[in-house]
Amino acid sequence: MEIEIIELPHGFGYRVGGVYQEFDPEQEGFTPMTKERAEEMAAVIVERLTPPPVIIEPVAV
Amino acid sequence: MAVNVKLRKLLHRKSWESVTSAPASSAAGSFTVSDKNDTLSGAKAFFVQSATAIYMYEGDQDAWAQIPASGIAGTFAAGSCGEFRGLGAMGGTFTQTATAGTVQTITTNRTILRNLNGVRIRVVAGTGVGYDGIIASNTLGANAVLTLYTASGVAFDNTTQFQTYSGSLWFFNAGTVAVGFSVYDLATNAWTARSVTGLPTAWGTDAQLVSTAGGTGISYINPLRDPVTTNSMADLLATSATGTTIADTTAIWAVNQWAYGTVHIVGGTGVGQSRVILSNTADTLTVTAAWTTTPDTTSKFTIRFGVAGGIATAGGASTLTNSTKAWATNMWANYQVRITSGTGIGQIRTIASNTGTVLTNSAAWTVNPDATSTYIIESNDDNMYLLGNNAVTMYKFSVAGNTWATLSPVAARAGAYAAGGTADHITECVGWDQETAVTHYTTVLFKQNGRYIYCFRGGATSTLDVYDIPANTWISAVAYAYQQETFTTGTSSADACGFVYLNKEATGRIFRFDVALNQIMPVATNTNQSALGGTAVVGDRMFVLPFHEGQTLLYIGYVMRHSAADMMRMLII
């Protein structure tokens, strides 16, 4: 899943799938993110949006 | 046009009918919300089946479409809940700042992905403050430019702060070690996470999220209470107009009931204009300032009114005075006041307190109002309330601040919000537009729209608790007529026109609590539900949608079968 890190006047944001975030999602108010923080939070979104793998187990005949 | 209901009671039985099933089955925590105030076209609703499976329902089409997955924190389960607001939330907030503009365009820093033609826009601060119009078109993609139907008197610029009624879906997610809160903005098709600081890290059982956003919808005489003699305000068609009037000869308004409300031309000649109403007769509105383009018989219009309105007699740094009033002390606390014309036009402030004649805001005006300033008092756009988690505690969210506050009510709720609990903000009771303290229930409840959140406690009880927003206090265990039915896991609710509709668990039995009459009554049983069964699961899956039949506004109630995808609807009359 593609991560887009966006440079903003106040810091950095990200877009992952249908999620767009300009300020730190884990802070109240409007806390800017550094580039590293944006990348860290974007990776969390990737994990949430990625469906779990489907494991097909063979059946003994 | 009046609604002429020709069903003969008892002879013609009201019945629920099946509509298109949802794309996925309801499960514990799944919920529905709707554009009850008719902000957007198409009669929209939303079904949140999980954190990733979220669907939009188009009532006009009776069809569903999936929208992007939320990426929300927390674990979807019992306790998940949500709300729809008419105000958009691009980037997670409802006030945007332009980057540039002209007299008829506003340049945004937003990536707008749909045509916003017909969407209401208002400027709340900065250059052009007080502008209240309609978007004619916009560019699509990054840094979208909005073009307005009606030019402003000044060129918008990078100080212009505006709000659009483009719709947003708010989603609170349950969890055991973390919860989540995110908003989906319809214009940008994007989710943005919001703060959960100050909230419990474990949240379950059942819950409700209630927005008190005011001034977002149409105003009307209650079509559900007296459909024969009342009429709807939905997209009225002008029968005549002059430089300072607009009329609909089919109307039957009370004299001056719309005084200091606002009239908006939403289609036809003069589209995009809005004016403060000075006075009205049974069928004619007189506005405070002449039309730029005089409406004609092609002009469609709508009227918006808060809970109260008037013209100031004076204003101060944080105050607005109307010396003709005799308000009850602090009856307007936590409402908002909006200057609709004259000095200070466009400003919106939360009311912190009031005396008999003076409103005191929680923040200073940018421009003090004066004796030329008309105003509206309405429910607060900024607040949402979260209750549930098998607890009495309620939390209040500020959209503008992205902060939660734990409420410390004067009187705590006597019992916890349990499974099957409900919460509905009551705004539309006929006659509840008093500006003095007119008692409704003993000496503790007053006839005042927008003041209360009515909450059935659930937990297999019939208990009704009422939260008083201005007074920040609970009135617990309000007795009501015919009180006996209990509500528990699976009970859903939806409110419209001063009624709270209740879908009792998986029984198919529907009730209607009449706030003004303080009584609960049965409504046509959903025999589909009772026949098909389904294991009752927690979550609010009842909603209402407004439909326009010509100039008449009708409401249709919807319910979803438990642990299944079946949907049913009924005309609410």
XYZ file of C-alpha atoms in Angstrom:
634
model
C 0.000 0.000 0.000
C 1.428 3.337 -1.044
C 2.412 5.930 1.546
C 2.531 9.584 0.513
C 4.427 11.844 2.927
C 3.290 15.421 2.425
C 5.311 18.487 3.365
C 3.049 21.111 4.923
C 3.678 24.705 6.094
C 3.736 23.534 9.724
C 5.436 20.138 9.350
C 4.592 16.883 7.624
C 1.449 14.858 6.964
C 0.585 11.656 5.153
C -1.946 10.041 2.906
C -2.455 6.276 3.027
C -5.384 4.859 1.091
C -8.427 6.821 2.217
C -6.695 8.269 5.282
C -5.341 11.818 5.221
C -3.593 13.236 8.282
C -2.044 16.694 8.706
C -1.454 16.664 12.458
C -0.376 14.023 14.927
C -3.261 11.533 15.246
C -2.311 10.622 18.808
C -2.256 14.168 20.206
C -5.073 16.482 21.120
C -5.220 19.860 19.503
C -3.160 20.306 16.374
C 0.381 19.007 16.930
C 2.664 19.108 13.892
C 4.545 15.972 12.900
C 8.141 15.653 11.885
C 8.873 13.649 8.758
C 9.933 10.701 10.870
C 6.775 10.852 12.956
C 4.628 11.039 9.842
C 6.348 7.989 8.413
C 5.872 6.121 11.701
C 2.155 6.930 11.884
C 1.630 6.177 8.201
C 3.096 2.715 8.713
C 0.529 2.115 11.441
C -2.238 2.958 8.981
C -0.787 0.559 6.430
C -0.962 -2.187 9.024
C -4.584 -1.369 9.881
C -5.680 -1.202 6.257
C -3.849 -4.326 5.142
C -6.186 -7.298 5.277
C -4.884 -10.323 7.186
C -3.374 -13.066 5.019
C -5.656 -15.894 4.016
C -4.115 -19.191 5.012
C -5.347 -22.212 3.111
C -4.567 -25.424 4.922
C -4.479 -28.646 2.917
C -7.029 -31.241 3.874
C -5.861 -34.798 4.220
C -7.622 -37.122 1.786
C -48.171 22.541 0.432
C -50.001 20.793 3.269
C -49.785 17.037 3.509
C -53.233 15.556 3.108
C -53.018 12.195 4.829
C -55.895 10.057 3.670
C -55.056 6.858 5.477
C -57.928 5.826 7.658
C -56.733 4.822 11.054
C -57.294 1.178 11.896
C -58.706 0.524 8.422
C -55.457 1.279 6.589
C -52.664 -0.333 8.522
C -49.238 1.233 8.379
C -46.633 -1.348 7.476
C -42.914 -1.757 7.096
C -41.610 -2.692 3.674
C -38.351 -4.321 2.676
C -35.781 -2.252 0.838
C -32.358 -3.084 -0.535
C -30.352 -5.081 1.971
C -27.111 -3.684 3.270
C -23.995 -5.184 1.671
C -23.013 -6.820 4.965
C -24.759 -8.173 8.046
C -25.115 -6.224 11.241
C -22.862 -7.363 14.061
C -22.149 -6.192 17.588
C -21.179 -2.544 17.461
C -22.275 -1.893 13.898
C -24.327 1.254 13.533
C -26.106 3.561 11.117
C -26.260 7.360 10.916
C -28.122 9.620 8.503
C -28.343 13.106 7.059
C -31.550 13.697 8.954
C -31.446 17.457 8.424
C -31.435 17.089 4.647
C -28.133 18.926 4.242
C -27.049 16.995 1.179
C -28.980 15.807 -1.824
C -29.953 12.194 -2.226
C -31.095 11.417 1.329
C -27.848 9.860 2.551
C -27.182 7.436 5.356
C -24.158 5.398 6.410
C -23.702 1.883 7.789
C -20.479 1.204 9.688
C -20.249 -2.585 9.739
C -16.619 -2.651 10.875
C -13.560 -0.434 10.839
C -12.980 -1.294 7.207
C -16.449 -2.144 5.847
C -18.310 1.170 5.694
C -21.140 1.870 3.293
C -23.079 4.880 2.080
C -26.805 4.535 1.412
C -28.497 6.748 -1.121
C -32.134 6.865 -0.071
C -33.358 8.297 -3.372
C -31.857 5.290 -5.168
C -32.343 2.685 -2.425
C -28.788 1.564 -3.087
C -25.466 1.183 -1.327
C -21.829 1.956 -2.137
C -18.750 1.225 -0.075
C -16.578 4.156 1.012
C -12.897 4.030 2.019
C -11.778 2.043 5.031
C -11.263 4.198 8.095
C -7.836 3.126 9.351
C -9.212 3.924 12.784
C -7.486 2.942 16.027
C -9.201 0.680 18.556
C -11.017 -2.622 18.067
C -14.441 -2.608 16.482
C -16.963 -4.148 18.855
C -19.917 -3.322 21.068
C -19.486 0.318 22.038
C -18.628 1.598 18.573
C -20.835 4.484 17.561
C -21.003 7.496 15.306
C -22.748 10.599 14.085
C -23.397 12.434 10.829
C -22.945 16.189 10.638
C -23.990 18.457 7.797
C -20.839 20.530 8.233
C -17.889 19.215 6.268
C -14.625 18.283 7.968
C -11.873 18.608 5.407
C -8.639 17.646 7.104
C -10.627 16.838 10.234
C -11.894 20.308 11.057
C -14.939 22.269 9.969
C -13.433 25.727 9.529
C -11.137 26.086 6.547
C -8.809 28.928 5.597
C -8.660 30.088 2.007
C -5.331 30.589 0.317
C -6.631 33.192 -2.134
C -9.829 34.406 -3.703
C -11.810 36.892 -5.718
C -15.277 38.331 -5.182
C -16.778 35.113 -6.459
C -14.147 32.436 -5.910
C -12.367 30.911 -2.942
C -9.139 28.981 -3.412
C -8.674 26.149 -0.940
C -5.721 24.017 0.068
C -7.920 20.939 -0.097
C -8.080 18.076 -2.563
C -11.781 18.062 -3.334
C -12.955 15.065 -5.316
C -16.570 15.854 -6.058
C -18.691 18.637 -7.463
C -20.045 20.722 -4.606
C -22.731 22.444 -6.656
C -25.589 23.389 -4.369
C -23.579 23.101 -1.143
C -24.021 25.938 1.322
C -20.914 27.911 2.292
C -20.499 30.611 4.886
C -17.553 32.808 5.838
C -17.103 32.987 9.604
C -13.987 35.135 9.928
C -11.503 37.147 7.933
C -12.170 38.972 4.700
C -15.737 38.491 3.560
C -17.025 37.461 7.004
C -20.786 37.127 6.973
C -21.023 35.830 3.433
C -23.614 33.051 3.311
C -24.160 31.567 -0.118
C -24.080 28.508 -2.318
C -21.269 26.906 -4.275
C -21.976 26.910 -7.989
C -19.041 24.757 -9.045
C -15.489 23.866 -8.158
C -12.343 22.508 -9.680
C -11.466 18.949 -8.768
C -8.202 17.805 -7.262
C -5.572 19.594 -5.231
C -6.047 23.220 -4.187
C -9.619 23.199 -5.409
C -11.173 26.530 -6.354
C -14.778 27.119 -5.317
C -16.944 29.329 -7.517
C -19.972 30.875 -5.849
C -23.358 31.682 -7.319
C -23.430 35.150 -5.811
C -20.521 37.562 -5.676
C -19.356 38.913 -2.372
C -18.997 42.616 -1.742
C -15.257 42.127 -1.165
C -12.650 39.839 -2.641
C -11.913 36.802 -0.494
C -8.266 36.298 0.406
C -5.923 34.219 2.534
C -7.539 35.455 5.741
C -10.959 34.176 4.738
C -12.194 31.411 7.020
C -15.160 29.430 5.776
C -17.315 26.420 6.468
C -19.090 24.220 3.935
C -22.154 22.072 4.480
C -20.614 19.227 2.537
C -21.147 16.498 5.117
C -18.986 14.445 7.488
C -19.266 11.030 9.158
C -17.836 10.775 12.674
C -16.821 7.339 13.987
C -15.882 6.425 17.568
C -14.325 2.983 17.887
C -14.423 0.662 20.876
C -11.355 -1.093 22.221
C -9.759 -2.949 25.119
C -6.377 -1.203 25.276
C -7.013 1.738 22.947
C -9.992 3.457 21.374
C -10.215 5.398 18.126
C -11.975 8.476 16.782
C -11.961 9.505 13.132
C -13.962 11.611 10.728
C -14.754 10.979 7.070
C -15.173 14.053 4.929
C -17.458 13.548 1.940
C -15.942 16.285 -0.212
C -12.375 14.990 0.001
C -13.288 11.295 0.411
C -10.781 10.999 3.235
C -10.637 9.880 6.878
C -8.712 11.906 9.451
C -8.015 10.663 12.954
C -9.054 12.879 15.861
C -7.838 12.935 19.435
C -8.852 10.396 22.079
C -6.773 12.027 24.806
C -8.683 12.045 28.064
C -10.950 9.132 27.173
C -10.840 5.661 28.700
C -8.540 3.243 26.905
C -11.143 0.489 27.281
C -14.590 1.085 25.865
C -17.453 -1.353 25.279
C -20.973 -2.449 26.177
C -22.869 0.154 24.136
C -22.489 3.841 23.329
C -23.824 6.890 21.535
C -22.183 9.916 19.932
C -24.456 12.956 19.752
C -23.759 16.141 17.795
C -25.526 19.366 18.689
C -24.654 21.148 15.454
C -27.213 23.861 14.854
C -28.331 25.932 11.932
C -27.561 23.179 9.489
C -30.993 22.235 8.378
C -34.288 23.579 7.328
C -36.841 24.914 9.704
C -40.427 23.849 9.583
C -43.642 23.457 11.418
C -43.767 19.895 12.664
C -45.131 17.848 9.786
C -45.377 14.737 11.912
C -47.546 16.199 14.583
C -50.161 17.885 12.452
C -49.611 16.986 8.819
C -52.954 18.260 7.614
C -52.607 21.837 8.686
C -48.883 22.399 8.606
C -46.495 22.782 5.772
C -42.905 22.074 5.087
C -40.108 24.502 4.526
C -38.270 22.227 2.152
C -37.350 24.040 -1.015
C -40.375 26.284 -1.204
C -41.257 27.743 -4.586
C -41.811 31.471 -4.727
C -45.172 32.591 -6.058
C -44.114 36.222 -6.109
C -41.378 38.557 -4.909
C -40.440 42.199 -4.731
C -37.212 43.976 -3.958
C -37.561 43.126 -0.274
C -40.060 40.278 -0.129
C -40.602 36.721 -1.234
C -43.885 34.904 -0.987
C -45.391 31.450 -1.229
C -49.155 31.727 -1.256
C -49.522 28.069 -0.261
C -47.795 28.790 3.046
C -49.644 29.017 6.355
C -47.025 30.519 8.662
C -47.724 32.150 11.983
C -47.136 35.890 11.833
C -43.479 36.708 12.480
C -42.557 33.152 13.373
C -39.510 33.486 11.104
C -38.435 36.942 12.282
C -34.631 37.130 12.419
C -34.244 33.785 10.731
C -32.608 33.658 7.330
C -34.051 32.910 3.916
C -31.852 31.305 1.274
C -32.495 31.177 -2.466
C -31.417 27.617 -3.307
C -32.509 27.426 -6.945
C -33.819 29.408 -9.885
C -33.537 33.154 -10.261
C -31.372 34.745 -7.592
C -29.810 31.466 -6.451
C -27.130 31.816 -3.814
C -28.584 34.882 -2.059
C -29.432 34.876 1.604
C -31.141 37.537 3.691
C -32.236 38.015 7.275
C -36.003 37.973 7.660
C -37.393 41.131 9.221
C -40.958 39.895 9.496
C -43.468 37.578 7.899
C -47.167 37.303 7.300
C -48.970 34.027 6.672
C -47.287 33.691 3.291
C -44.802 36.515 2.733
C -41.323 37.117 4.081
C -39.944 40.634 4.288
C -36.169 40.780 4.359
C -33.956 43.337 6.046
C -31.948 44.211 2.942
C -33.024 44.363 -0.678
C -32.293 41.454 -2.978
C -29.368 41.897 -5.367
C -31.373 39.893 -7.916
C -35.097 39.905 -7.277
C -36.455 36.341 -7.102
C -39.312 35.260 -9.332
C -41.587 32.288 -9.751
C -38.656 30.064 -10.684
C -36.941 30.730 -7.375
C -36.765 27.981 -4.782
C -36.032 29.022 -1.245
C -35.576 27.618 2.203
C -35.804 29.169 5.646
C -33.376 28.548 8.457
C -34.044 29.487 12.025
C -32.336 28.679 15.282
C -34.007 28.489 18.649
C -34.309 32.256 19.060
C -33.401 35.436 17.231
C -33.647 39.175 17.358
C -31.897 42.463 16.913
C -29.353 43.605 19.454
C -29.772 46.832 21.360
C -26.088 46.995 22.271
C -22.876 44.987 22.227
C -19.612 44.786 24.123
C -16.288 43.024 23.931
C -17.854 39.666 24.749
C -21.497 40.545 25.064
C -24.661 41.096 23.119
C -27.574 42.907 24.721
C -31.225 42.777 23.806
C -32.986 44.947 26.342
C -36.409 43.825 25.108
C -35.861 40.284 26.369
C -36.474 38.588 29.726
C -34.408 35.433 29.338
C -34.097 32.928 32.114
C -30.649 33.157 33.670
C -28.148 30.982 31.795
C -30.764 29.326 29.636
C -28.484 29.863 26.628
C -25.231 28.562 28.142
C -23.388 26.324 25.675
C -25.607 27.415 22.788
C -23.988 29.608 20.154
C -24.920 33.085 18.978
C -24.432 34.063 15.360
C -24.586 37.597 13.971
C -26.647 37.386 10.798
C -26.608 40.994 9.593
C -25.379 44.435 10.554
C -22.251 45.170 12.514
C -20.224 42.056 13.213
C -22.005 39.952 10.623
C -20.898 36.340 10.304
C -19.324 35.916 13.719
C -20.209 32.858 15.793
C -19.483 32.560 19.523
C -20.309 30.031 22.227
C -22.480 31.557 24.930
C -20.965 31.111 28.365
C -23.798 32.664 30.349
C -26.688 35.062 30.140
C -28.772 37.383 32.248
C -32.287 38.504 31.378
C -30.982 40.756 28.616
C -27.272 40.101 28.091
C -25.459 37.196 26.438
C -21.842 36.750 27.510
C -19.615 34.750 25.213
C -16.778 32.435 26.114
C -14.547 34.360 23.686
C -14.431 38.007 22.655
C -15.931 39.298 19.438
C -13.601 40.375 16.674
C -16.046 43.193 15.883
C -18.467 44.141 18.638
C -22.124 44.008 17.632
C -24.328 47.045 18.083
C -27.901 48.117 17.611
C -27.761 47.266 13.916
C -26.828 43.634 14.549
C -29.390 40.878 14.058
C -28.586 37.531 15.635
C -29.649 33.930 15.914
C -29.235 31.697 18.974
C -28.826 28.057 17.977
C -27.406 24.775 19.179
C -23.641 24.648 19.232
C -21.870 23.575 16.045
C -18.673 22.749 17.873
C -19.785 20.095 20.324
C -20.334 16.352 20.354
C -21.185 14.257 23.384
C -20.057 10.676 23.989
C -21.821 8.453 26.476
C -21.851 4.722 27.140
C -19.317 2.144 28.277
C -21.656 0.989 31.033
C -20.839 4.150 32.947
C -22.497 7.410 33.989
C -19.629 9.582 32.786
C -20.196 11.658 29.654
C -17.511 13.282 27.525
C -17.702 16.418 25.403
C -15.681 16.955 22.229
C -14.730 20.259 20.651
C -14.412 19.882 16.895
C -12.539 23.167 16.523
C -10.132 22.339 19.334
C -9.823 18.591 18.752
C -10.077 18.095 22.515
C -12.199 16.014 24.878
C -13.448 17.150 28.265
C -14.856 14.905 30.975
C -18.076 16.483 32.146
C -18.637 17.031 35.865
C -22.385 17.554 35.992
C -24.031 19.350 38.865
C -26.103 16.215 39.403
C -24.574 12.990 38.160
C -26.615 10.537 36.174
C -28.251 8.144 38.602
C -27.473 5.031 36.586
C -25.012 3.909 33.939
C -25.705 3.913 30.233
C -26.183 0.193 29.672
C -26.745 -2.089 26.672
C -29.670 -0.830 24.654
C -29.257 2.732 25.872
C -30.125 5.629 23.597
C -29.293 9.337 23.293
C -31.080 11.928 21.157
C -30.646 15.703 21.031
C -34.125 17.215 21.070
C -34.438 20.270 18.819
C -37.812 20.222 17.103
C -40.660 20.308 19.582
C -43.550 22.507 18.513
C -43.887 25.474 20.823
C -40.549 24.870 22.482
C -39.168 28.155 21.195
C -39.762 30.018 24.426
C -37.270 32.630 25.521
C -38.350 32.472 29.126
C -38.398 29.545 31.493
C -41.625 27.743 30.646
C -41.744 24.574 32.679
C -42.396 21.239 31.046
C -41.815 18.613 33.719
C -42.141 19.707 37.333
C -39.591 22.478 37.874
C -36.643 20.770 36.255
C -37.400 20.497 32.537
C -38.315 23.479 30.384
C -39.865 23.882 26.960
C -36.676 24.796 25.152
C -35.479 23.259 21.909
C -31.849 22.270 21.810
C -31.517 22.195 25.566
C -31.738 18.479 26.256
C -30.321 15.115 25.322
C -32.976 12.512 26.047
C -31.470 9.166 27.035
C -33.169 5.882 27.709
C -30.851 4.094 30.068
C -31.200 0.592 28.623
C -30.032 -2.363 30.664
C -33.511 -3.898 30.595
C -35.048 -0.828 32.219
C -37.673 1.659 31.153
C -35.726 4.494 32.753
C -35.444 7.834 30.995
C -32.671 10.237 31.983
C -32.352 13.738 30.546
C -29.142 15.741 30.255
C -29.554 19.507 30.536
C -26.842 21.079 28.388
C -26.950 24.700 29.662
C -27.179 23.617 33.280
C -24.727 20.713 32.880
C -26.820 18.463 34.993
C -28.752 15.223 34.732
C -32.430 14.871 35.534
C -32.605 11.162 36.208
C -35.544 8.822 36.054
C -38.015 11.210 34.461
C -41.414 9.591 34.812
C -43.536 9.461 31.682
C -46.928 8.224 30.611
C -47.328 4.527 29.834
C -43.878 3.804 31.208
C -43.408 0.057 31.400
C -41.635 -1.250 28.289
C -37.952 -1.989 28.901
C -35.015 -1.674 26.549
C -31.844 -3.727 26.405
C -29.257 -5.155 23.986
C -30.163 -4.267 20.438
C -32.474 -1.354 21.089
C -31.975 1.446 18.561
C -33.348 4.970 18.369
C -33.780 7.865 15.978
C -35.317 11.264 16.595
C -37.352 13.517 14.326
C -39.685 16.427 14.922
C -39.750 16.105 18.687
C -40.241 12.344 18.742
C -37.764 9.638 19.717
C -38.431 6.442 17.809
C -37.324 3.217 19.472
C -36.784 -0.187 17.887
C -36.938 -2.621 20.770
C -34.182 -5.237 20.495
C -34.999 -7.879 17.858
C -38.708 -7.948 18.588
C -39.862 -5.785 15.714
C -41.809 -3.677 18.170
C -41.468 0.025 17.507
C -42.289 2.820 19.926
C -42.446 6.569 19.708
C -41.653 8.762 22.683
C -43.401 12.113 22.324
C -41.177 14.621 24.085
C -43.752 17.392 24.281
C -46.531 15.102 25.527
C -44.097 13.100 27.692
C -45.540 9.768 26.699
C -44.510 6.617 24.939
C -46.783 5.064 22.359
C -46.581 2.014 20.123
C -46.012 2.481 16.406
C -46.691 -0.081 13.687
C -44.814 -3.277 14.498
C -42.160 -4.382 12.074
C -43.565 -7.829 11.437
C -40.705 -8.597 9.074
C -38.300 -8.291 11.976
C -40.379 -10.289 14.362
C -41.002 -13.000 11.791
C -37.429 -13.282 10.558
C -35.875 -13.082 13.978
C -32.161 -12.554 14.324
C -30.022 -12.518 17.420
C -30.130 -9.059 18.955
C -26.746 -7.340 18.890
C -25.642 -4.024 20.321
C -25.526 -1.006 18.055
C -27.774 1.812 16.911
C -29.247 0.796 13.557
C -32.322 2.936 13.232
C -32.389 6.167 11.281
C -34.712 8.587 9.535
C -34.341 10.217 6.150
C -36.228 13.206 4.819
C -37.910 13.004 1.447
C -39.340 15.788 -0.629
C -42.668 15.284 -2.316
C -43.024 18.519 -4.212
C -42.904 21.169 -1.547
C -43.787 18.726 1.188
C -41.291 17.178 3.544
C -41.896 13.597 4.649
C -39.874 11.373 6.921
C -39.131 7.705 6.393
C -37.836 5.530 9.206
C -35.384 2.692 8.546
C -34.341 -0.284 10.644
C -31.859 -3.072 10.063
C -32.471 -6.631 11.116
C -30.160 -7.953 13.784
C -27.291 -10.229 12.727
C -28.432 -9.892 9.132
C -28.406 -7.410 6.279
C -32.138 -6.949 5.772
C -33.358 -3.365 5.749
C -36.912 -2.159 6.164
C -38.552 1.235 6.000
C -41.846 2.886 6.855
C -43.352 6.282 6.143
C -43.557 8.034 9.504
C -46.966 9.596 9.919
